[in-house]
């Protein structure tokens, strides 16, 4: 089908005060312009970004409390006509343009939970989950069903993606895997694996130039006009 409208996707970026100065500028230099609806959620309200303080302290482990607060806010403070929510980390690089095309394949009137699928204890009755770093996509109805249930974080610093997988498994809502989302950097995957893809996301800024990675792998064109100049990068180097 036709790509979903920009206004049909609400983007929630998870961040914290210690990363405001180095990670958020990367988002603003790269994919923020593709998002019509975007908010940054932090443990500190910084009007220059701006960020929204959810009243959840930052933790060094999981961010379950923050993620469930974002889900509540999406349901209660955004237009009910916005059918899709995507939650990303502040060091996630994503192509909203390609995500809009991908979401044309799915019915927002069904409970959809989409991203890169991982598994926990699957051989012994475990569950699948969408790994958070590559981006987690929810239909509004999926968020409604989740929050109507009693499934919540067992601790505020529990791993949010795994808790969500456990909750959706208990609700009988399947995980939808897409190989176009990536929990790691391009260099962490075999070249042949990526050569057959038009990826939607990558994650982590370790030992890379994330702006180069975005314009090489995720920008609507591999040659993108950036600050008035055409830039192109060799994927072999990234």
XYZ file of N, CA and C in Angstrom:
714
model
N 0.811 -1.199 0.000
C 0.000 0.000 0.000
C 0.847 1.251 0.000
N 0.180 2.390 0.076
C 0.870 3.670 0.155
C 1.554 3.816 1.517
N 2.712 4.479 1.573
C 3.332 4.735 2.883
C 2.354 5.440 3.817
N 2.390 5.094 5.088
C 1.522 5.790 6.031
C 1.983 7.239 6.139
N 1.075 8.105 6.530
C 1.403 9.523 6.635
C 2.399 9.766 7.766
N 3.195 10.815 7.607
C 4.106 11.222 8.677
C 3.366 11.400 9.997
N 2.184 11.988 9.899
C 1.404 12.314 11.091
C 0.781 11.090 11.748
N 0.923 9.925 11.111
C 0.379 8.689 11.681
C 1.357 8.003 12.622
N 2.590 8.517 12.712
C 3.619 7.897 13.557
C 4.072 8.888 14.620
N 3.926 8.494 15.866
C 4.437 9.294 16.981
C 5.750 8.666 17.437
N 6.815 9.469 17.455
C 8.140 8.962 17.806
C 8.508 9.416 19.222
N 8.824 8.471 20.073
C 9.248 8.748 21.447
C 10.720 8.375 21.585
N 11.543 9.345 21.954
C 12.978 9.115 22.117
C 13.291 9.061 23.610
N 13.850 7.945 24.050
C 14.270 7.805 25.448
C 15.681 8.372 25.605
N 15.838 9.306 26.526
C 17.152 9.869 26.776
C 17.302 10.151 28.270
N 18.439 10.705 28.649
C 18.657 11.127 30.034
C 19.644 12.283 30.008
N 19.727 12.993 31.103
C 20.466 14.254 31.127
C 21.917 14.095 30.673
N 22.566 12.981 31.049
C 23.987 12.845 30.731
C 24.254 12.674 29.233
N 23.195 12.366 28.455
C 23.379 12.195 27.014
C 22.781 13.335 26.195
N 22.252 14.358 26.851
C 21.641 15.459 26.104
C 22.628 16.138 25.157
N 23.882 16.274 25.579
C 24.843 17.065 24.794
C 25.516 16.304 23.670
N 25.563 14.959 23.763
C 26.264 14.240 22.699
C 25.350 13.396 21.810
N 24.291 12.846 22.353
C 23.437 11.983 21.524
C 22.304 12.733 20.827
N 21.676 13.658 21.544
C 20.537 14.359 20.945
C 20.946 15.170 19.716
N 22.118 15.852 19.712
C 22.505 16.566 18.486
C 22.596 15.651 17.264
N 22.971 14.389 17.460
C 23.034 13.452 16.329
C 21.633 13.225 15.767
N 20.659 13.027 16.645
C 19.279 12.853 16.177
C 18.837 14.070 15.373
N 19.157 15.255 15.878
C 18.724 16.480 15.215
C 19.442 16.698 13.886
N 20.656 16.192 13.750
C 21.396 16.313 12.484
C 20.964 15.288 11.451
N 20.266 14.267 11.887
C 19.989 13.152 10.978
C 18.488 12.961 10.748
N 17.835 12.171 11.570
C 16.499 11.725 11.203
C 15.354 12.505 11.832
N 15.622 13.444 12.753
C 14.518 14.173 13.384
C 13.621 14.854 12.350
N 14.224 15.370 11.295
C 13.470 16.103 10.270
C 12.428 15.216 9.577
N 12.615 13.899 9.626
C 11.665 12.988 8.987
C 10.412 12.768 9.834
N 10.484 13.108 11.110
C 9.379 12.811 12.028
C 8.478 14.033 12.193
N 7.178 13.851 11.957
C 6.231 14.945 12.154
C 5.887 15.107 13.623
N 5.818 13.986 14.338
C 5.446 13.985 15.759
C 6.567 13.319 16.542
N 7.289 14.090 17.338
C 8.417 13.522 18.085
C 8.543 14.227 19.424
N 8.785 13.445 20.478
C 9.061 13.994 21.803
C 10.240 13.251 22.410
N 11.015 13.995 23.209
C 12.182 13.446 23.891
C 11.843 13.309 25.374
N 12.013 12.110 25.919
C 11.652 11.834 27.311
C 12.906 11.587 28.129
N 13.044 12.326 29.222
C 14.279 12.330 29.992
C 13.973 12.331 31.484
N 15.050 12.442 32.267
C 14.918 12.616 33.710
C 15.137 14.083 34.077
N 15.181 14.936 33.043
C 15.444 16.358 33.264
C 14.816 17.151 32.122
N 14.064 18.188 32.473
C 13.418 19.023 31.466
C 14.398 20.070 30.951
N 14.796 19.934 29.700
C 15.716 20.866 29.058
C 14.961 21.529 27.905
N 14.631 22.796 28.057
C 13.795 23.472 27.071
C 14.505 23.697 25.739
N 15.830 23.610 25.736
C 16.552 23.852 24.489
C 16.380 22.707 23.506
N 15.978 21.524 23.974
C 15.855 20.373 23.073
C 14.478 20.311 22.400
N 13.316 20.335 23.000
C 13.088 20.245 24.447
C 12.888 18.788 24.885
N 13.180 18.514 26.162
C 12.886 17.207 26.736
C 11.753 17.328 27.741
N 11.088 16.212 27.964
C 9.999 16.137 28.934
C 10.454 15.247 30.077
N 10.377 15.764 31.293
C 10.733 14.987 32.481
C 9.526 14.154 32.881
N 9.658 12.846 32.777
C 8.558 11.942 33.111
C 8.456 11.675 34.608
N 9.396 12.232 35.371
C 9.385 11.979 36.809
C 9.905 10.600 37.175
N 10.597 9.963 36.229
C 11.186 8.634 36.458
C 12.697 8.803 36.517
N 13.343 8.500 37.638
C 14.811 8.644 37.709
C 15.497 7.751 36.682
N 16.624 8.219 36.155
C 17.383 7.393 35.227
C 18.029 6.229 35.972
N 18.128 5.091 35.310
C 18.763 3.915 35.901
C 19.877 3.447 34.981
N 20.827 2.736 35.542
C 21.931 2.212 34.752
C 21.606 0.856 34.142
N 20.483 0.282 34.560
C 20.102 -1.036 34.022
C 18.931 -0.841 33.045
N 17.847 -1.537 33.260
C 16.710 -1.433 32.348
C 15.909 -0.167 32.574
N 15.017 0.115 31.632
C 14.237 1.345 31.690
C 12.743 1.056 31.609
N 12.316 0.015 32.313
C 10.922 -0.404 32.219
C 9.976 0.695 32.693
N 10.312 1.327 33.827
C 9.451 2.372 34.363
C 9.264 3.510 33.375
N 10.349 3.919 32.722
C 10.282 5.015 31.750
C 9.439 4.615 30.542
N 9.637 3.406 30.052
C 8.911 2.966 28.860
C 7.413 2.872 29.126
N 7.021 2.334 30.269
C 5.589 2.249 30.571
C 4.996 3.647 30.768
N 5.776 4.585 31.297
C 5.299 5.971 31.409
C 5.084 6.575 30.019
N 5.949 6.237 29.065
C 5.794 6.704 27.683
C 4.533 6.108 27.065
N 4.288 4.827 27.304
C 3.086 4.181 26.766
C 1.823 4.835 27.322
N 1.824 5.129 28.609
C 0.679 5.799 29.231
C 0.478 7.183 28.606
N 1.568 7.897 28.412
C 1.467 9.248 27.845
C 0.941 9.198 26.415
N 1.416 8.237 25.627
C 0.944 8.096 24.252
C -0.568 7.872 24.223
N -1.035 7.021 25.102
C -2.458 6.694 25.107
C -3.306 7.865 25.581
N -2.810 8.612 26.539
C -3.637 9.629 27.197
C -3.397 11.057 26.727
N -2.278 11.325 26.032
C -1.951 12.704 25.698
C -1.654 12.937 24.222
N -1.921 11.963 23.370
C -1.774 12.182 21.934
C -3.119 11.940 21.270
N -3.236 12.388 20.041
C -4.498 12.243 19.323
C -4.843 10.767 19.138
N -6.086 10.386 19.435
C -6.482 8.989 19.204
C -6.455 8.613 17.727
N -6.296 9.615 16.856
C -6.203 9.342 15.420
C -4.774 8.998 14.994
N -3.816 9.065 15.933
C -2.436 8.670 15.624
C -2.292 7.180 15.897
N -2.195 6.352 14.848
C -2.294 4.903 15.050
C -1.011 4.208 15.464
N 0.161 4.851 15.269
C 1.419 4.149 15.487
C 2.313 4.896 16.472
N 2.986 4.125 17.320
C 4.000 4.644 18.237
C 5.300 3.895 17.987
N 6.408 4.616 17.878
C 7.725 3.976 17.838
C 8.556 4.543 18.983
N 9.139 3.659 19.770
C 10.008 4.052 20.874
C 11.442 3.683 20.509
N 12.325 4.680 20.555
C 13.728 4.452 20.218
C 14.617 5.013 21.318
N 15.857 4.518 21.374
C 16.862 5.070 22.271
C 17.464 6.323 21.638
N 18.159 7.113 22.463
C 18.790 8.329 21.931
C 19.995 8.018 21.052
N 20.446 6.769 21.034
C 21.523 6.385 20.114
C 21.025 5.393 19.059
N 19.731 5.468 18.758
C 19.159 4.716 17.647
C 19.133 5.616 16.419
N 19.580 5.085 15.298
C 19.475 5.763 14.005
C 18.358 5.076 13.234
N 17.383 5.841 12.763
C 16.217 5.224 12.133
C 15.806 6.013 10.900
N 15.282 5.316 9.915
C 14.706 5.958 8.739
C 13.193 5.957 8.906
N 12.638 7.099 9.286
C 11.185 7.205 9.416
C 10.537 7.067 8.040
N 11.217 7.535 7.014
C 10.725 7.408 5.639
C 10.486 5.939 5.277
N 11.453 5.084 5.588
C 11.303 3.656 5.274
C 10.321 2.978 6.212
N 10.282 3.433 7.464
C 9.300 2.880 8.402
C 7.885 3.153 7.922
N 7.640 4.324 7.364
C 6.316 4.640 6.840
C 5.926 3.668 5.728
N 6.885 3.304 4.889
C 6.612 2.335 3.825
C 6.343 0.951 4.410
N 7.157 0.561 5.390
C 6.990 -0.753 6.006
C 5.630 -0.884 6.685
N 5.186 0.161 7.364
C 3.938 0.083 8.113
C 2.716 0.000 7.211
N 2.888 0.298 5.922
C 1.763 0.124 5.002
C 1.370 -1.350 4.878
N 2.252 -2.242 5.317
C 1.990 -3.690 5.253
C 1.131 -4.182 6.420
N 0.889 -3.335 7.408
C 0.239 -3.790 8.636
C -1.046 -3.012 8.903
N -1.979 -3.673 9.569
C -3.276 -3.088 9.883
C -3.220 -2.466 11.272
N -3.320 -1.137 11.379
C -3.227 -0.497 12.689
C -4.426 -0.795 13.592
N -5.470 -1.406 13.013
C -6.622 -1.781 13.825
C -6.427 -3.124 14.511
N -5.279 -3.734 14.287
C -4.919 -4.971 14.971
C -3.799 -4.672 15.974
N -3.656 -5.505 17.019
C -2.547 -5.294 17.962
C -1.222 -5.728 17.335
N -0.415 -4.758 16.939
C 0.867 -5.017 16.268
C 2.002 -4.580 17.182
N 2.986 -5.457 17.341
C 4.218 -5.143 18.090
C 5.363 -5.597 17.204
N 6.096 -4.647 16.626
C 6.990 -4.901 15.495
C 8.408 -4.432 15.790
N 9.387 -5.177 15.298
C 10.793 -4.794 15.413
C 11.680 -6.008 15.213
N 12.898 -5.954 15.748
C 13.827 -7.090 15.640
C 13.566 -8.048 16.795
N 13.212 -9.266 16.452
C 12.805 -10.249 17.454
C 14.011 -10.957 18.062
N 14.025 -11.006 19.389
C 14.955 -11.845 20.132
C 14.125 -12.871 20.898
N 14.800 -13.836 21.497
C 14.083 -14.833 22.280
C 14.727 -15.037 23.637
N 13.912 -15.371 24.618
C 14.407 -15.664 25.962
C 13.838 -17.011 26.406
N 14.718 -17.973 26.646
C 14.298 -19.278 27.157
C 13.278 -19.982 26.293
N 13.410 -19.848 24.972
C 12.379 -20.394 24.088
C 12.317 -21.919 24.134
N 13.440 -22.554 24.464
C 13.426 -24.010 24.546
C 12.750 -24.543 25.793
N 12.514 -23.646 26.742
C 11.920 -24.082 28.017
C 10.682 -23.252 28.362
N 9.901 -22.935 27.338
C 8.660 -22.219 27.585
C 8.826 -20.738 27.823
N 9.872 -20.124 27.211
C 10.112 -18.692 27.387
C 9.229 -17.855 26.484
N 9.777 -16.760 25.963
C 8.973 -15.845 25.153
C 9.878 -15.084 24.189
N 9.259 -14.552 23.155
C 9.949 -13.667 22.222
C 9.751 -12.228 22.672
N 10.674 -11.360 22.254
C 10.499 -9.936 22.542
C 11.150 -9.111 21.441
N 10.729 -7.857 21.330
C 11.337 -6.929 20.376
C 12.462 -6.203 21.090
N 13.675 -6.329 20.578
C 14.807 -5.696 21.241
C 14.739 -4.174 21.074
N 14.923 -3.464 22.184
C 14.619 -2.041 22.214
C 15.522 -1.167 21.382
N 16.799 -1.511 21.274
C 17.748 -0.622 20.606
C 17.442 -0.366 19.151
N 16.894 -1.372 18.470
C 16.572 -1.205 17.055
C 15.287 -0.439 16.816
N 14.532 -0.194 17.897
C 13.245 0.487 17.787
C 12.098 -0.484 17.988
N 11.135 -0.081 18.797
C 9.944 -0.894 19.057
C 8.730 -0.151 18.516
N 7.967 -0.807 17.650
C 6.806 -0.180 17.015
C 5.530 -0.826 17.545
N 4.588 0.022 17.948
C 3.320 -0.452 18.514
C 2.156 0.172 17.753
N 1.125 -0.615 17.483
C -0.136 -0.001 17.080
C -0.830 0.504 18.341
N -1.679 1.508 18.189
C -2.369 2.070 19.354
C -3.195 1.000 20.063
N -3.812 0.112 19.288
C -4.642 -0.928 19.901
C -3.789 -1.886 20.732
N -2.543 -2.109 20.313
C -1.647 -2.967 21.107
C -1.341 -2.303 22.445
N -1.096 -0.986 22.429
C -0.828 -0.259 23.667
C -2.071 -0.286 24.568
N -3.246 -0.118 23.967
C -4.489 -0.154 24.745
C -4.661 -1.498 25.439
N -4.438 -2.576 24.703
C -4.606 -3.915 25.281
C -3.580 -4.175 26.383
N -2.354 -3.709 26.162
C -1.310 -3.903 27.164
C -1.655 -3.178 28.463
N -2.017 -1.907 28.357
C -2.259 -1.112 29.559
C -3.578 -1.473 30.233
N -4.492 -2.096 29.489
C -5.735 -2.567 30.096
C -5.497 -3.828 30.917
N -4.385 -4.503 30.634
C -4.038 -5.700 31.407
C -3.352 -5.277 32.701
N -3.065 -6.244 33.522
C -2.384 -5.945 34.790
C -0.882 -6.184 34.698
N -0.405 -6.447 33.494
C 1.017 -6.743 33.323
C 1.822 -5.452 33.382
N 2.750 -5.389 34.327
C 3.556 -4.198 34.523
C 4.991 -4.596 34.874
N 5.851 -3.595 35.052
C 7.247 -3.827 35.416
C 7.328 -4.494 36.783
N 8.178 -5.510 36.913
C 8.401 -6.092 38.237
C 9.371 -5.249 39.051
N 10.106 -4.343 38.367
C 10.891 -3.309 39.036
C 11.082 -2.183 38.040
N 11.327 -0.968 38.525
C 11.452 0.180 37.630
C 12.646 0.046 36.687
N 13.691 -0.690 37.125
C 14.870 -0.831 36.280
C 14.946 -2.195 35.604
N 13.788 -2.848 35.464
C 13.743 -4.100 34.704
C 13.979 -3.795 33.222
N 14.448 -4.781 32.439
C 14.634 -4.555 30.999
C 13.283 -4.383 30.315
N 13.024 -3.192 29.810
C 11.704 -2.886 29.277
C 11.305 -3.783 28.120
N 12.254 -4.056 27.202
C 11.877 -4.853 26.035
C 11.487 -6.276 26.422
N 12.191 -6.852 27.390
C 11.871 -8.212 27.813
C 10.543 -8.257 28.568
N 10.283 -7.269 29.410
C 8.997 -7.229 30.121
C 7.851 -7.091 29.118
N 8.030 -6.241 28.108
C 6.988 -6.091 27.091
C 6.750 -7.402 26.356
N 7.826 -8.115 26.031
C 7.666 -9.413 25.375
C 6.901 -10.387 26.237
N 7.211 -10.399 27.530
C 6.513 -11.272 28.471
C 5.031 -10.903 28.552
N 4.758 -9.598 28.614
C 3.370 -9.140 28.715
C 2.567 -9.505 27.469
N 3.117 -9.210 26.308
C 2.382 -9.500 25.077
C 2.207 -11.002 24.878
N 3.203 -11.777 25.288
C 3.072 -13.229 25.217
C 1.897 -13.703 26.060
N 1.796 -13.145 27.277
C 0.696 -13.516 28.155
C -0.659 -13.107 27.604
N -0.679 -12.043 26.814
C -1.935 -11.568 26.228
C -2.275 -12.287 24.922
N -1.366 -13.135 24.457
C -1.599 -13.842 23.202
C -1.409 -12.966 21.975
N -0.678 -11.846 22.139
C -0.394 -10.947 21.013
C 0.982 -11.307 20.455
N 1.054 -11.715 19.200
C 2.339 -12.190 18.666
C 3.336 -11.073 18.429
N 4.596 -11.427 18.516
C 5.696 -10.538 18.153
C 5.876 -10.613 16.639
N 5.990 -9.462 15.990
C 6.202 -9.446 14.545
C 7.648 -9.054 14.255
N 8.401 -9.996 13.714
C 9.823 -9.759 13.447
C 10.018 -9.088 12.098
N 10.914 -8.107 12.062
C 11.403 -7.565 10.797
C 12.917 -7.510 10.864
N 13.562 -8.086 9.869
C 15.029 -8.088 9.826
C 15.590 -6.729 9.432
N 14.719 -5.748 9.166
C 15.185 -4.419 8.756
C 15.556 -3.542 9.946
N 15.165 -3.962 11.162
C 15.562 -3.271 12.385
C 16.830 -3.938 12.919
N 17.740 -3.144 13.479
C 19.018 -3.695 13.911
C 19.407 -3.164 15.289
N 19.701 -4.083 16.189
C 20.108 -3.754 17.549
C 21.540 -3.234 17.620
N 22.321 -3.478 16.567
C 23.739 -3.123 16.594
C 24.094 -2.224 15.408
N 25.400 -2.040 15.184
C 25.913 -1.151 14.148
C 26.071 -1.909 12.832
N 26.143 -1.232 11.704
C 26.328 -1.944 10.435
C 27.539 -2.863 10.445
N 28.641 -2.427 11.063
C 29.873 -3.221 11.072
C 29.741 -4.513 11.878
N 28.664 -4.637 12.671
C 28.474 -5.824 13.499
C 27.750 -6.956 12.772
N 27.371 -6.711 11.512
C 26.637 -7.720 10.736
C 27.466 -8.148 9.535
N 27.285 -9.377 9.061
C 27.988 -9.806 7.840
C 27.579 -8.924 6.662
N 28.542 -8.575 5.828
C 28.265 -7.705 4.683
C 27.214 -8.314 3.762
N 27.281 -9.644 3.572
C 26.319 -10.285 2.674
C 24.906 -10.185 3.219
N 24.773 -10.197 4.538
C 23.451 -10.102 5.170
C 22.822 -8.745 4.873
N 23.613 -7.682 5.004
C 23.076 -6.339 4.799
C 22.933 -5.992 3.318
N 23.656 -6.685 2.458
C 23.640 -6.327 1.035
C 22.274 -6.566 0.395
N 21.442 -7.385 1.029
C 20.117 -7.696 0.486
C 19.021 -6.891 1.172
N 19.390 -5.881 1.930
C 18.424 -5.143 2.725
C 18.376 -3.663 2.351
N 17.215 -3.066 2.643
C 17.110 -1.613 2.722
C 16.730 -1.347 4.175
N 17.729 -1.185 5.063
C 17.478 -1.216 6.505
C 16.646 -0.036 6.998
N 15.950 -0.264 8.123
C 15.144 0.761 8.765
C 15.892 1.401 9.933
N 16.724 0.611 10.639
C 17.391 1.185 11.818
C 18.709 0.492 12.119
N 19.566 1.244 12.835
C 20.763 0.708 13.476
C 20.856 1.340 14.863
N 21.720 0.768 15.696
C 21.801 1.209 17.096
C 23.263 1.238 17.542
N 23.544 2.122 18.475
C 24.844 2.268 19.147
C 25.796 3.178 18.358
N 26.484 4.028 19.097
C 27.418 4.989 18.499
C 28.878 4.625 18.746
N 29.156 3.400 19.247
C 30.518 3.047 19.622
C 31.447 3.021 18.419
N 32.550 3.790 18.509
C 33.636 3.740 17.533
C 33.169 3.927 16.093
N 32.138 4.724 15.909
C 31.677 5.053 14.566
C 31.335 6.543 14.533
N 31.163 7.062 13.337
C 30.587 8.395 13.162
C 29.110 8.170 12.849
N 28.217 8.379 13.809
C 26.806 8.036 13.586
C 26.146 8.853 12.486
N 26.608 10.082 12.272
C 26.041 10.889 11.192
C 26.389 10.270 9.843
N 27.631 9.818 9.705
C 28.026 9.134 8.469
C 27.228 7.853 8.267
N 27.041 7.107 9.356
C 26.269 5.860 9.244
C 24.857 6.159 8.762
N 24.245 7.212 9.320
C 22.884 7.560 8.902
C 22.836 7.889 7.418
N 23.719 8.786 6.973
C 23.648 9.225 5.578
C 24.096 8.145 4.598
N 24.829 7.173 5.074
C 25.253 6.073 4.209
C 24.181 4.995 4.095
N 23.544 4.670 5.224
C 22.663 3.515 5.273
C 21.180 3.841 5.326
N 20.814 4.986 5.874
C 19.413 5.200 6.232
C 18.758 6.415 5.607
N 19.530 7.388 5.145
C 18.924 8.573 4.536
C 18.110 8.156 3.314
N 17.057 8.908 2.977
C 16.219 8.541 1.827
C 17.004 8.295 0.548
N 18.154 8.993 0.369
C 19.068 8.692 -0.727
C 20.450 8.475 -0.133
N 21.239 7.585 -0.755
C 22.573 7.354 -0.214
C 23.440 8.593 -0.381
N 23.118 9.404 -1.389
C 23.751 10.715 -1.480
C 22.715 11.723 -1.013
N 22.999 12.385 0.072
C 22.029 13.274 0.685
C 22.609 14.678 0.754
N 21.782 15.649 0.458
C 22.228 17.029 0.589
C 22.303 17.372 2.062
N 23.489 17.695 2.531
C 23.710 17.945 3.955
C 24.484 19.246 4.089
N 23.854 20.225 4.723
C 24.467 21.549 4.860
C 24.871 22.127 3.494
N 24.003 21.852 2.507
C 24.242 22.417 1.183
C 25.230 21.645 0.337
N 25.792 20.563 0.865
C 26.782 19.791 0.116
C 26.279 18.367 -0.079
N 26.632 17.814 -1.218
C 26.329 16.409 -1.452
C 27.367 15.559 -0.721
N 26.886 14.612 0.041
C 27.826 13.742 0.736
C 27.498 12.298 0.415
N 28.510 11.496 0.217
C 28.322 10.075 -0.005
C 29.442 9.338 0.692
N 29.130 8.182 1.254
C 30.142 7.450 1.999
C 30.193 6.015 1.495
N 31.342 5.396 1.676
C 31.547 4.029 1.258
C 31.082 3.089 2.368
N 30.113 2.264 2.090
C 29.596 1.364 3.105
C 30.659 0.404 3.629
N 31.639 0.107 2.798
C 32.693 -0.814 3.221
C 33.446 -0.272 4.437
N 33.459 1.044 4.585
C 34.187 1.655 5.706
C 33.336 1.705 6.976
N 32.075 1.361 6.879
C 31.160 1.541 7.992
C 30.518 0.235 8.408
